[in-house]
mmCIF file of C-alpha atoms in Angstrom:
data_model
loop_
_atom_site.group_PDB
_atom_site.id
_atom_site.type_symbol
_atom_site.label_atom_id
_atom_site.label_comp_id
_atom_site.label_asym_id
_atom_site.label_seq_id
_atom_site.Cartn_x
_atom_site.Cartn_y
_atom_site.Cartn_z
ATOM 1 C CA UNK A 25 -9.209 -75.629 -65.094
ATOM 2 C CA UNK A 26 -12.239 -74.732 -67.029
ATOM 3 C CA UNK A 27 -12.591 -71.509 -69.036
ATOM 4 C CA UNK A 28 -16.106 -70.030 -69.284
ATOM 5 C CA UNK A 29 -17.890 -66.970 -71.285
ATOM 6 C CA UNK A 30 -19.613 -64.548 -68.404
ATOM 7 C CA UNK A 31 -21.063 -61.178 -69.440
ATOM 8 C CA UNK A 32 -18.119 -59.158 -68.372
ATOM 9 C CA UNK A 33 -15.342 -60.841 -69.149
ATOM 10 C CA UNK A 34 -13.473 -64.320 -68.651
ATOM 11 C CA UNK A 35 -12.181 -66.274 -66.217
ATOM 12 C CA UNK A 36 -10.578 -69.841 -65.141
ATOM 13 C CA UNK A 37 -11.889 -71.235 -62.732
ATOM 14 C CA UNK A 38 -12.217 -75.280 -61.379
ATOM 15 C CA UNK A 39 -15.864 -76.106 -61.752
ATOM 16 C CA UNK A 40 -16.191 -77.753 -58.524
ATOM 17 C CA UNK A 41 -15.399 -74.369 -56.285
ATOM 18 C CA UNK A 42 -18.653 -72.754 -55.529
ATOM 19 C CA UNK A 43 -17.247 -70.373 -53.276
ATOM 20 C CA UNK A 44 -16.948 -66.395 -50.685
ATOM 21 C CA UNK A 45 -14.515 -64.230 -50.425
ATOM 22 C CA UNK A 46 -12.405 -65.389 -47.073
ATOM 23 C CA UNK A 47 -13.822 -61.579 -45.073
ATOM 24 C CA UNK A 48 -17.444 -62.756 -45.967
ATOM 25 C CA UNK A 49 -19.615 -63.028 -42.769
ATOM 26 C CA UNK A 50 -21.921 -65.817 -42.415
ATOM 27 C CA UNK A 51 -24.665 -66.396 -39.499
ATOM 28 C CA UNK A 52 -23.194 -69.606 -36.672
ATOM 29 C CA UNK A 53 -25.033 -70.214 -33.710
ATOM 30 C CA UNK A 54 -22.913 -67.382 -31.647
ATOM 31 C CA UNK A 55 -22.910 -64.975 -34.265
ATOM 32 C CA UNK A 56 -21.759 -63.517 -36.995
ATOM 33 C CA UNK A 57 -18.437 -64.602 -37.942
ATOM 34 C CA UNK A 58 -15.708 -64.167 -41.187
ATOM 35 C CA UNK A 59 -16.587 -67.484 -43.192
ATOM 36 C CA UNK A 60 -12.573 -67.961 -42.346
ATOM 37 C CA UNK A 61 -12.859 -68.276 -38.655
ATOM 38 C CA UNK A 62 -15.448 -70.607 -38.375
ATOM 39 C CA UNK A 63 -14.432 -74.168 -38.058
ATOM 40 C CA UNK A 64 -16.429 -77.482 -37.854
ATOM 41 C CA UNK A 65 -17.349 -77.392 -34.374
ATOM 42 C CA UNK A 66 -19.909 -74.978 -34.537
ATOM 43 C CA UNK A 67 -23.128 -74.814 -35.876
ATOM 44 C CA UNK A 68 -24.212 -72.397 -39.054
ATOM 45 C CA UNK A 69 -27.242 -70.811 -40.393
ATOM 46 C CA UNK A 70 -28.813 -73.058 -42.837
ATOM 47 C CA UNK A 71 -32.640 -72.598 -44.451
ATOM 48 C CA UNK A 72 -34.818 -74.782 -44.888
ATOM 49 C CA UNK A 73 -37.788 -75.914 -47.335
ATOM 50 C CA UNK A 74 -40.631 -74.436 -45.333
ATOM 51 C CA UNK A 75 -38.294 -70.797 -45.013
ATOM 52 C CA UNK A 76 -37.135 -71.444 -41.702
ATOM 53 C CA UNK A 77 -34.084 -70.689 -39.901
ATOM 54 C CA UNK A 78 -31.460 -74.074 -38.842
ATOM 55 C CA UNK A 79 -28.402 -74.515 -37.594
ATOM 56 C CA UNK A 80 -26.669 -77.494 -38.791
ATOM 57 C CA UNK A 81 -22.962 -78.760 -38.242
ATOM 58 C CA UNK A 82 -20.948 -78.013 -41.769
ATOM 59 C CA UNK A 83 -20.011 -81.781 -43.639
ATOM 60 C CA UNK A 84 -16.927 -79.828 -44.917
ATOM 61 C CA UNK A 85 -14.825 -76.547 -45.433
ATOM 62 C CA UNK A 86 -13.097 -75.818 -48.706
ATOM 63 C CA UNK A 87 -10.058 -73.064 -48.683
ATOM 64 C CA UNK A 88 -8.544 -72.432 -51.749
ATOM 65 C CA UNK A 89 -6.450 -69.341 -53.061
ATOM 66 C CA UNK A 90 -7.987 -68.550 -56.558
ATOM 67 C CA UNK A 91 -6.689 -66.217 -59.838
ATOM 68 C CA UNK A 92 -9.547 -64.977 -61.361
ATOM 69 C CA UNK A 93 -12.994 -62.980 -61.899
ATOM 70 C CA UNK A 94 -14.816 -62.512 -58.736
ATOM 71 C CA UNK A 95 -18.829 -61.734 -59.158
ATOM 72 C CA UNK A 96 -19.396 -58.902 -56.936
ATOM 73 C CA UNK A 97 -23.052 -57.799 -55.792
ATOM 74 C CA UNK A 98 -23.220 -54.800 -54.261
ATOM 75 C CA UNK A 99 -26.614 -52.488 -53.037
ATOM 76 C CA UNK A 100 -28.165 -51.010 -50.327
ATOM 77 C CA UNK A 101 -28.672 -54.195 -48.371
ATOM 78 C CA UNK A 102 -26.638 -56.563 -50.470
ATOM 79 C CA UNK A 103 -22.955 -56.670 -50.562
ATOM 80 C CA UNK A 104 -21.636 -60.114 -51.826
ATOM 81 C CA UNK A 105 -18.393 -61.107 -53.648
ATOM 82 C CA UNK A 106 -18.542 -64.635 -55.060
ATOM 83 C CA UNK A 107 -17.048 -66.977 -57.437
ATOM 84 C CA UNK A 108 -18.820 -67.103 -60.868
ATOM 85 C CA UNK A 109 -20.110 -70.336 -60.695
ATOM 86 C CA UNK A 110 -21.599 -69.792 -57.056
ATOM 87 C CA UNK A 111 -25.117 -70.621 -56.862
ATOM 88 C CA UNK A 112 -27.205 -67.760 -55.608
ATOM 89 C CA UNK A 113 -30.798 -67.975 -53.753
ATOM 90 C CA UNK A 114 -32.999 -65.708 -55.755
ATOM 91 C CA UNK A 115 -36.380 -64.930 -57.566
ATOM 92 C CA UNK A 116 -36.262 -64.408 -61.313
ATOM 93 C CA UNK A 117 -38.361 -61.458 -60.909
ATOM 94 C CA UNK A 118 -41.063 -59.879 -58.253
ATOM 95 C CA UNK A 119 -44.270 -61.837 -59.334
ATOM 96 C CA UNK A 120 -42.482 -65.293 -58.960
ATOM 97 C CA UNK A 121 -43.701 -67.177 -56.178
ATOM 98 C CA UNK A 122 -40.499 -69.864 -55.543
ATOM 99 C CA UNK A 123 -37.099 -69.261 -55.162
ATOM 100 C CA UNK A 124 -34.258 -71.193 -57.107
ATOM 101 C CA UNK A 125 -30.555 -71.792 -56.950
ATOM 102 C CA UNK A 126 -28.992 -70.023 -60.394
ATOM 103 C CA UNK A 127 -24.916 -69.648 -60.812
ATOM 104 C CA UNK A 128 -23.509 -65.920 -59.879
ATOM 105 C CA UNK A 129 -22.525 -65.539 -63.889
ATOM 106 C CA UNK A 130 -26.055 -66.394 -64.987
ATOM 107 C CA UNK A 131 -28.161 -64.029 -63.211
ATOM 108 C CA UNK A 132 -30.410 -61.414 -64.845
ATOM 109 C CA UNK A 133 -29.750 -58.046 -64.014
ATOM 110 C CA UNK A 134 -33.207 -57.857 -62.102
ATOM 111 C CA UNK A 135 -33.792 -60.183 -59.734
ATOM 112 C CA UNK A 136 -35.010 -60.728 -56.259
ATOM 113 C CA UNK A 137 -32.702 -61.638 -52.957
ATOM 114 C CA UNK A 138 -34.235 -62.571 -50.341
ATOM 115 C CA UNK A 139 -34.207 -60.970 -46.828
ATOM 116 C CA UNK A 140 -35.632 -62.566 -44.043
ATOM 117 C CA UNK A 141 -36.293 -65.878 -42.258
ATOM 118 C CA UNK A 142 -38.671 -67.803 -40.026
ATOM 119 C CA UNK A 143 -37.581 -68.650 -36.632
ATOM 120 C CA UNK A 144 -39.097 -70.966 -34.760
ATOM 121 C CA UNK A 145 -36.901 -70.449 -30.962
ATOM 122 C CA UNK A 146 -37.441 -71.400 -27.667
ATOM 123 C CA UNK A 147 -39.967 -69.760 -24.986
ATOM 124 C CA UNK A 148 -38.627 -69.996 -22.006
ATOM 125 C CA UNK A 149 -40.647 -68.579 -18.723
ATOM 126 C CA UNK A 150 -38.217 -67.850 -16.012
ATOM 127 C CA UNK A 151 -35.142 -66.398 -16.032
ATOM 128 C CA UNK A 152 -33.104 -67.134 -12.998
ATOM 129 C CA UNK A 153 -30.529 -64.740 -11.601
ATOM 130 C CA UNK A 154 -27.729 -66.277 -10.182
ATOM 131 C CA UNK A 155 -27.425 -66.879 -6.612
ATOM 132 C CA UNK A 156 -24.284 -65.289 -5.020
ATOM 133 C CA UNK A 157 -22.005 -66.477 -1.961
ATOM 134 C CA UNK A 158 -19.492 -64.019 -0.523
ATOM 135 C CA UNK A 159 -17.313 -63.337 2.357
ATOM 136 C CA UNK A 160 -17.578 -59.816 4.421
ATOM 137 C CA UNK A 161 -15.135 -58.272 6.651
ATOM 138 C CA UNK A 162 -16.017 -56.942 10.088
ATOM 139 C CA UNK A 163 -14.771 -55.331 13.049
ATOM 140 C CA UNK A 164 -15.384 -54.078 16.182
ATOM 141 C CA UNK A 165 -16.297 -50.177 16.868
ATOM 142 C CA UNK A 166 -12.694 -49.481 17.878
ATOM 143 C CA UNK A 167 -12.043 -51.204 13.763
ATOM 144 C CA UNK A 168 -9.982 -54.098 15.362
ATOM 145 C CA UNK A 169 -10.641 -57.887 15.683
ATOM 146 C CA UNK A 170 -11.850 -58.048 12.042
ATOM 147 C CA UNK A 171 -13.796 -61.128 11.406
ATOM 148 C CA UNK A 172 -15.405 -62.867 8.012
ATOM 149 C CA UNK A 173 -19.365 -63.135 7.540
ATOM 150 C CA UNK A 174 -19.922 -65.605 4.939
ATOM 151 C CA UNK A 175 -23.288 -64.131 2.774
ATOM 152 C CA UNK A 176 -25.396 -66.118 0.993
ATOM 153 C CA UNK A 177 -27.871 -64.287 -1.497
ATOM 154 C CA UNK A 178 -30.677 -67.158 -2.975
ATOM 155 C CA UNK A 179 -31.008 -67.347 -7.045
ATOM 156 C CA UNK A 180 -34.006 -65.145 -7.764
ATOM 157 C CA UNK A 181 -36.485 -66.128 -10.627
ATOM 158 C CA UNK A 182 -38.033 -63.327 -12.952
ATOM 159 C CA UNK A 183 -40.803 -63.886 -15.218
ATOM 160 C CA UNK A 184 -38.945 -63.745 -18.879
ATOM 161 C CA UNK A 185 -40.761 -60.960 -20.272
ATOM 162 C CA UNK A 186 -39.879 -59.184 -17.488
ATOM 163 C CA UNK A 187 -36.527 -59.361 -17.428
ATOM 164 C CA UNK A 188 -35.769 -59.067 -21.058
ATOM 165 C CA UNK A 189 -37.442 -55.896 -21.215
ATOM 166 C CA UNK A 190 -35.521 -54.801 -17.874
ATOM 167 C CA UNK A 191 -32.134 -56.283 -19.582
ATOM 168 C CA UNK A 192 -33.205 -54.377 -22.997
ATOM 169 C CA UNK A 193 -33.389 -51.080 -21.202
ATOM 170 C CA UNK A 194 -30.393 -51.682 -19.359
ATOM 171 C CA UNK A 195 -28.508 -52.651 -22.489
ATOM 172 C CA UNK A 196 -29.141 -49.342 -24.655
ATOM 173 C CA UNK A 197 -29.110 -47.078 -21.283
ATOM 174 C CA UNK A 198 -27.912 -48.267 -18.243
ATOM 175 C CA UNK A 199 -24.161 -48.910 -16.552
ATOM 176 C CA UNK A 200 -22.596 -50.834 -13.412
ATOM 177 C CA UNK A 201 -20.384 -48.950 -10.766
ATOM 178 C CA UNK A 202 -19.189 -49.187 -7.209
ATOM 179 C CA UNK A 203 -19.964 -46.207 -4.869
ATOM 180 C CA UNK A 204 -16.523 -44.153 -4.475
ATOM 181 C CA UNK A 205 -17.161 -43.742 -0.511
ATOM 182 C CA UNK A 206 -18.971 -46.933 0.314
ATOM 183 C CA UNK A 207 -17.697 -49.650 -2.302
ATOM 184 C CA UNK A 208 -21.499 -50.277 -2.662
ATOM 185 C CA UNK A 209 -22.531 -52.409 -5.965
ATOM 186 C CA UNK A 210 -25.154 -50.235 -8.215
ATOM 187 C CA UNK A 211 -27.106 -50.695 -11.236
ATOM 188 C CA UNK A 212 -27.832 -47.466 -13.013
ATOM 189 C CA UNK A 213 -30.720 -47.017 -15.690
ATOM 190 C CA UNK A 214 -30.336 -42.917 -17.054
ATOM 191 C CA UNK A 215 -33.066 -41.456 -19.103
ATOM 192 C CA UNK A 216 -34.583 -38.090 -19.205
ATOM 193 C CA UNK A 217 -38.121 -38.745 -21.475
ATOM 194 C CA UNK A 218 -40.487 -38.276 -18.723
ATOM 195 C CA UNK A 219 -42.757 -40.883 -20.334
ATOM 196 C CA UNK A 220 -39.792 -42.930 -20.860
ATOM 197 C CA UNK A 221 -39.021 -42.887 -17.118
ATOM 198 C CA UNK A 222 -42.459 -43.802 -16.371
ATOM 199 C CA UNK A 223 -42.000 -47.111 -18.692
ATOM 200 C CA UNK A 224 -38.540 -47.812 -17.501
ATOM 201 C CA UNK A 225 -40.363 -47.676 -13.444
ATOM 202 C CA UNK A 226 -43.018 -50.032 -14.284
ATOM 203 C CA UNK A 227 -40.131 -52.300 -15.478
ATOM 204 C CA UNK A 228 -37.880 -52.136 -12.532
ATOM 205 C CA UNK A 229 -41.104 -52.688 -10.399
ATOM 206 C CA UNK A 230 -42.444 -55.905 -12.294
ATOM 207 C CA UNK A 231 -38.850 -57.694 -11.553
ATOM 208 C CA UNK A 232 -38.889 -56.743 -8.266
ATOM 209 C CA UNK A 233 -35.769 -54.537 -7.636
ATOM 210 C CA UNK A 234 -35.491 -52.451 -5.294
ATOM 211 C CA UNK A 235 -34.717 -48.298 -6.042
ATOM 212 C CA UNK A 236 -34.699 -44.851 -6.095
ATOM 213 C CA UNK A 237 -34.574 -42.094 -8.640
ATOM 214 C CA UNK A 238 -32.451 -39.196 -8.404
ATOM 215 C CA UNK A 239 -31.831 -35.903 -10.167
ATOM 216 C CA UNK A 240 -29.190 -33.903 -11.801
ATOM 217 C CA UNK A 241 -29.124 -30.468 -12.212
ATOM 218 C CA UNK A 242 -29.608 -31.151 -16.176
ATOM 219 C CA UNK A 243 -33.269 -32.613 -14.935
ATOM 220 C CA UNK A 244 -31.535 -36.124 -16.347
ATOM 221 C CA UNK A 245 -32.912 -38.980 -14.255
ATOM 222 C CA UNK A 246 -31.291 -41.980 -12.817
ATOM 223 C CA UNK A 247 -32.676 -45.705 -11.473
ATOM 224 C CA UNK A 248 -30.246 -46.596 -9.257
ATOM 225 C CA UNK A 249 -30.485 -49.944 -7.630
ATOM 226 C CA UNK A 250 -28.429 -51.310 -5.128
ATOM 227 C CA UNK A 251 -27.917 -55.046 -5.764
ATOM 228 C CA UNK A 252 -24.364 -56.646 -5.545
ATOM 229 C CA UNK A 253 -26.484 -59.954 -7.277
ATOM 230 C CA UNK A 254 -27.793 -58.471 -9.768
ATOM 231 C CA UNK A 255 -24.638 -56.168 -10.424
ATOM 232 C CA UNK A 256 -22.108 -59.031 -11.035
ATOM 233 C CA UNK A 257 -24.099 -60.341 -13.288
ATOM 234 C CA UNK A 258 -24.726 -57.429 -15.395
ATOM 235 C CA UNK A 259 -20.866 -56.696 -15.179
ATOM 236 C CA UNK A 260 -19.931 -59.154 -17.585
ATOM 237 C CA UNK A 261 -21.690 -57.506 -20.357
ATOM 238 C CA UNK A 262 -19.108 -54.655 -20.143
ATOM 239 C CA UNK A 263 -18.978 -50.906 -20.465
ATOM 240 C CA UNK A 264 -20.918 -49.555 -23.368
ATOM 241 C CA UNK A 265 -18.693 -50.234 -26.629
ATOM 242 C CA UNK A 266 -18.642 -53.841 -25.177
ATOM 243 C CA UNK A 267 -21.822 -54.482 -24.695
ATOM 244 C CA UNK A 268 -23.393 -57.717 -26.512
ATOM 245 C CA UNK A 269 -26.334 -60.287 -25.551
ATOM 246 C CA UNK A 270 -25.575 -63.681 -24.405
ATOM 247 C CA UNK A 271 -25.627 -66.643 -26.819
ATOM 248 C CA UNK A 272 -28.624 -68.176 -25.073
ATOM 249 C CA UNK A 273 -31.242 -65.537 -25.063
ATOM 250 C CA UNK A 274 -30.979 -64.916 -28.699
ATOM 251 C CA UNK A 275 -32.117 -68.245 -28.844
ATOM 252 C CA UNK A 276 -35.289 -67.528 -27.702
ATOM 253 C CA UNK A 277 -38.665 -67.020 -29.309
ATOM 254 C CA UNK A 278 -39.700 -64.589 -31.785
ATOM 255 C CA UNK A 279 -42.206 -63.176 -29.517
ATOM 256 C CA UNK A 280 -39.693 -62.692 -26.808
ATOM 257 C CA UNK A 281 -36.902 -61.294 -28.863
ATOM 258 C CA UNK A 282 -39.038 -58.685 -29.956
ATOM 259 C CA UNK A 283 -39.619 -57.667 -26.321
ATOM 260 C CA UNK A 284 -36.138 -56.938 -25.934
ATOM 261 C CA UNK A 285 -35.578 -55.039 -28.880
ATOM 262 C CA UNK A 286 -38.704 -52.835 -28.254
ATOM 263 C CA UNK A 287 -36.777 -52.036 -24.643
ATOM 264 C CA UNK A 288 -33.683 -51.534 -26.338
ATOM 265 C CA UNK A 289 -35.156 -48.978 -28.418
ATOM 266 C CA UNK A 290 -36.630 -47.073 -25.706
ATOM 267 C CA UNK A 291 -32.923 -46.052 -25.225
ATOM 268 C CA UNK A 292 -30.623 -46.227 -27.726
ATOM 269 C CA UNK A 293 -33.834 -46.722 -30.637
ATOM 270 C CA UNK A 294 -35.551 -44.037 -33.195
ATOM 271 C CA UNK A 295 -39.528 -42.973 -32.017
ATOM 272 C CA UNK A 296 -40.739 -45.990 -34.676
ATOM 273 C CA UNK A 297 -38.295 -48.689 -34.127
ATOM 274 C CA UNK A 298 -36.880 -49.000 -37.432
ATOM 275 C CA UNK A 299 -33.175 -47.888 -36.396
ATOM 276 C CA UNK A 300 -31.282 -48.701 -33.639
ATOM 277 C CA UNK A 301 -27.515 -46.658 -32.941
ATOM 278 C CA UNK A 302 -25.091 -48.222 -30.926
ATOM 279 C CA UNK A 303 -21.132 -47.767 -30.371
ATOM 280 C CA UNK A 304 -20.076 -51.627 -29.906
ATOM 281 C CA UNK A 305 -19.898 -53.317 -33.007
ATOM 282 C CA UNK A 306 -21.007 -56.875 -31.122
ATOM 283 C CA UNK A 307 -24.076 -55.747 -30.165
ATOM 284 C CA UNK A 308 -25.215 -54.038 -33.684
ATOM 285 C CA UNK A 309 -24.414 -57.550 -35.094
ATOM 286 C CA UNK A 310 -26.345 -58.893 -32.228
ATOM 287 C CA UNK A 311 -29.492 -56.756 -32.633
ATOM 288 C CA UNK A 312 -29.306 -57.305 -36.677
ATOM 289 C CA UNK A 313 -29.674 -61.080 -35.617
ATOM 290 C CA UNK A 314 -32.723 -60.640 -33.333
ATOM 291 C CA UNK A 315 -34.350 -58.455 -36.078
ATOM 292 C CA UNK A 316 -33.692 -61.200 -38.647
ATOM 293 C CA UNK A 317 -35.331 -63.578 -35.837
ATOM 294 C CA UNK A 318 -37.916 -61.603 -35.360
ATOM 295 C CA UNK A 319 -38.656 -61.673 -39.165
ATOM 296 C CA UNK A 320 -37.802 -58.503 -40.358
ATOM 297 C CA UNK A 321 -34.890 -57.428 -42.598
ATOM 298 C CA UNK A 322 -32.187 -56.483 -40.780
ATOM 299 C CA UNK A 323 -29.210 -54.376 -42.043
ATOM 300 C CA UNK A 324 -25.600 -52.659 -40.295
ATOM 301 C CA UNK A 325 -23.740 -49.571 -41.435
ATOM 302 C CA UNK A 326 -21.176 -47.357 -39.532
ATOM 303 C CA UNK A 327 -22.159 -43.695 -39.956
ATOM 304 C CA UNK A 328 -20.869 -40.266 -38.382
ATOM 305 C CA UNK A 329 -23.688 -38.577 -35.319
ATOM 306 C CA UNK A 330 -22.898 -35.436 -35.355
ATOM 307 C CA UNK A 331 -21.755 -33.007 -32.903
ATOM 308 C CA UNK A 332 -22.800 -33.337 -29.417
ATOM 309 C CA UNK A 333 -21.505 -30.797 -26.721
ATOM 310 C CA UNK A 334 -19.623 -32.854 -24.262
ATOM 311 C CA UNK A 335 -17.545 -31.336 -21.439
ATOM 312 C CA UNK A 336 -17.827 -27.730 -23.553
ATOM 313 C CA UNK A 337 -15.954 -29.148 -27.040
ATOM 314 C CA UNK A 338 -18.389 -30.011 -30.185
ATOM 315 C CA UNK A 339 -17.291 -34.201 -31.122
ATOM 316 C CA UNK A 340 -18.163 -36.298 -34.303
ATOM 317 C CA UNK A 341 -18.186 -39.904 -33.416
ATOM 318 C CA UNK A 342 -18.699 -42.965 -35.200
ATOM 319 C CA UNK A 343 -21.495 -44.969 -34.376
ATOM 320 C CA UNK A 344 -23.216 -48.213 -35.809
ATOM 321 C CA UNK A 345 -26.535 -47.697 -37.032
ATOM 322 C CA UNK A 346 -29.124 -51.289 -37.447
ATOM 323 C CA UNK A 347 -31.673 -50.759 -39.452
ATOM 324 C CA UNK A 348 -35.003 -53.081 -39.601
ATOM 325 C CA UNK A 349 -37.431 -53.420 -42.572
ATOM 326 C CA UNK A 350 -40.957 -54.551 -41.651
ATOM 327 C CA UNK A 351 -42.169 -54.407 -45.468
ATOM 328 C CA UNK A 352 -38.381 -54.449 -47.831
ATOM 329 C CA UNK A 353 -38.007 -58.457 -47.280
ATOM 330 C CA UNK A 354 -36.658 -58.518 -50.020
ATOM 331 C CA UNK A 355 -34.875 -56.609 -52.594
ATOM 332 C CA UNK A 356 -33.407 -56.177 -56.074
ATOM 333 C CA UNK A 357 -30.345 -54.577 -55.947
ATOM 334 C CA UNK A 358 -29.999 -53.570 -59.623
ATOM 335 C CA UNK A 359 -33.471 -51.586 -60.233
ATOM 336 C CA UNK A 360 -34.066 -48.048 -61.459
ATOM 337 C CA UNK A 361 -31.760 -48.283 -64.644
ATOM 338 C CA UNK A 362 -28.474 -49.628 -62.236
ATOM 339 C CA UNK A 363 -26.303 -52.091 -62.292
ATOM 340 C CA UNK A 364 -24.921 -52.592 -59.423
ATOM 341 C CA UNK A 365 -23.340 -55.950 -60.509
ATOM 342 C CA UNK A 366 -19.981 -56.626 -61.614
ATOM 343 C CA UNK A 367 -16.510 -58.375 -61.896
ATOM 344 C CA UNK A 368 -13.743 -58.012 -59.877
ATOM 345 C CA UNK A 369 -9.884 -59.138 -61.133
ATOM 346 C CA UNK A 370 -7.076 -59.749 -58.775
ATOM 347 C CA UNK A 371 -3.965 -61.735 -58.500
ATOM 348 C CA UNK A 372 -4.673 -64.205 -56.022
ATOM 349 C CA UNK A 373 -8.387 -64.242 -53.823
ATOM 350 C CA UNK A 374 -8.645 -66.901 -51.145
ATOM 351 C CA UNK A 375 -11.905 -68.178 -51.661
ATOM 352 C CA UNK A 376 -13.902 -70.712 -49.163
ATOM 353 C CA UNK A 377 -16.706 -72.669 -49.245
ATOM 354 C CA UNK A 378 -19.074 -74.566 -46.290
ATOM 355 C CA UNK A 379 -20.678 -77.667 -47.214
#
């Protein structure tokens, strides 16, 4: 073991582990994940020279459990606990123009994180909806002599930016059901911005579906559209604190990842964009990703909305809240006289490092 001087203390500590906390989350080509539960099968975030986004197989995984200081980092869009000796990726100060790799217990008090990425994705034209094959019951008038129809429904192709914005909306607003009386298959869209509604028809239209709009008595609006296609495909994305978006489509281009968080917004999104609210915890982590692909600064909390008046009883829920920074790429944590920066002692961490 080697014993080193830090600024807040001491600590022992081998000099060849360089490594997180085991409840870190790192960036892998599904997701965000625990650094713990990601093995080396799947690809992780890596960055390159030019500032761009990679994914790259890890060359090894180091678990260790560890008695010492940990180097804790904590801000408004920083939270990072760390061996000493970690190297960090940050600017001495504002004006410098390169980053540099500099060990946790060497850092300045001020300097400069960095926040956001280039992405360079895939743009993809077409998205095709599934084609469908399905057997139907029927009988005669008297409801005897049943006999099966076999259906066939053809895959139908939708421009991409078409769709995503359709998906977006349906995402932040939208729901799948089955009609109590007729077992039909329907795709509901709710919304009751009168501009909104306008935006959200002019989608619907440009992929082609089919529907109509009806009323409630609380002048709330609802796109229904009666698809069984395009409803079991859309039922795999579950009810609303299950909702996430697929693997492949945050794989697409910047351009086109923007287009579906600008639809997503129109629902469950603030009048400029900058925060998004949703119950399922997958699909904040999923929007923080697209935001970081998109180029912006992304970050997640879990906050209270207050009361609503639901069925005649006043509820505070917990919600997640994404935020997305067009101009704070990046950020010193330890500014305006605080330092935000400190050790933490404990018995036993289990530490682990990618390679």
């Amino acid at each position: 073991n080697k014993e080193f001087s830090i600024w807040y203390g001491k600590s022992d500590l081998r000099g060849a582990y360089r490594c997180y906390s085991d409840d870190t989350e790192i960036l892998t080509e599904t997701g965000w994940k625990p650094i713990k539960d990601v093995n080396m099968t799947e690809k992780v975030a890596t960055l390159n020279s030019n500032g761009e986004l990679e994914y790259h197989y890890p060359i090894n995984k180091y678990m260790y459990e560890y008695n010492g200081d940990m180097f804790h980092q904590s801000g408004r869009f920083i939270d990072l606990l760390v061996t000493p000796n970690h190297n960090m990726y940050v600017k001495r100060c504002k004006k410098s123009k390169k980053y540099e790799f500099i060990e946790a217990q060497k850092l300045r008090k001020s300097v400069i994180y960095k926040r956001n990425v280039k992405w360079n994705g895939i743009e993809k034209n077409k998205f095709v909806l599934p084609g469908l094959v399905y057997e139907q019951s029927i009988s005669n008038q008297y409801n005897r002599n049943y006999s099966i129809k076999k259906n066939q429904i053809p895959e139908l192709h939708i421009n991409m930016n078409d769709w995503l914005a359709f998906f977006g909306i349906w995402l932040a607003e939208g729901c799948v059901t089955k009609h109590k009386c007729t077992n039909q298959c329907l795709v509901m869209i709710a919304q009751k911005n009168i501009e909104k509604i306008k935006v959200i028809e002019r989608i619907i239209k440009a992929c082609n579906f089919k529907f109509h709009l009806k009323k409630d008595k609380n002048d709330k609006y609802t796109f229904v559209i009666c698809s069984k296609q395009l409803y079991i495909y859309l039922k795999q994305f579950g009810h609303a604190k299950d909702k996430f978006i697929p693997v492949e489509m945050k794989q697409l281009s910047s351009k086109q990842l923007e287009i579906l968080y600008d639809a997503m917004c129109l629902g469950d999104g603030t009048h400029n964009n900058n925060l998004y609210y949703t119950i399922s915890k997958q699909l904040a982590d999923d929007v923080s990703e697209i935001i970081f692909k998109i180029g912006y600064a992304s970050s997640v909390r879990l906050t209270i909305r207050k009361a609503n008046k639901l069925d005649n009883r006043f509820i505070d829920h917990f919600i997640w809240e994404v935020g997305r920074s067009k101009k704070a790429l990046e950020t010193n944590c330890n500014s305006h006289g605080k330092d935000k920066r400190k050790y933490v002692s404990g018995e036993s961490f289990i530490i682990i490092g990618l390679v």
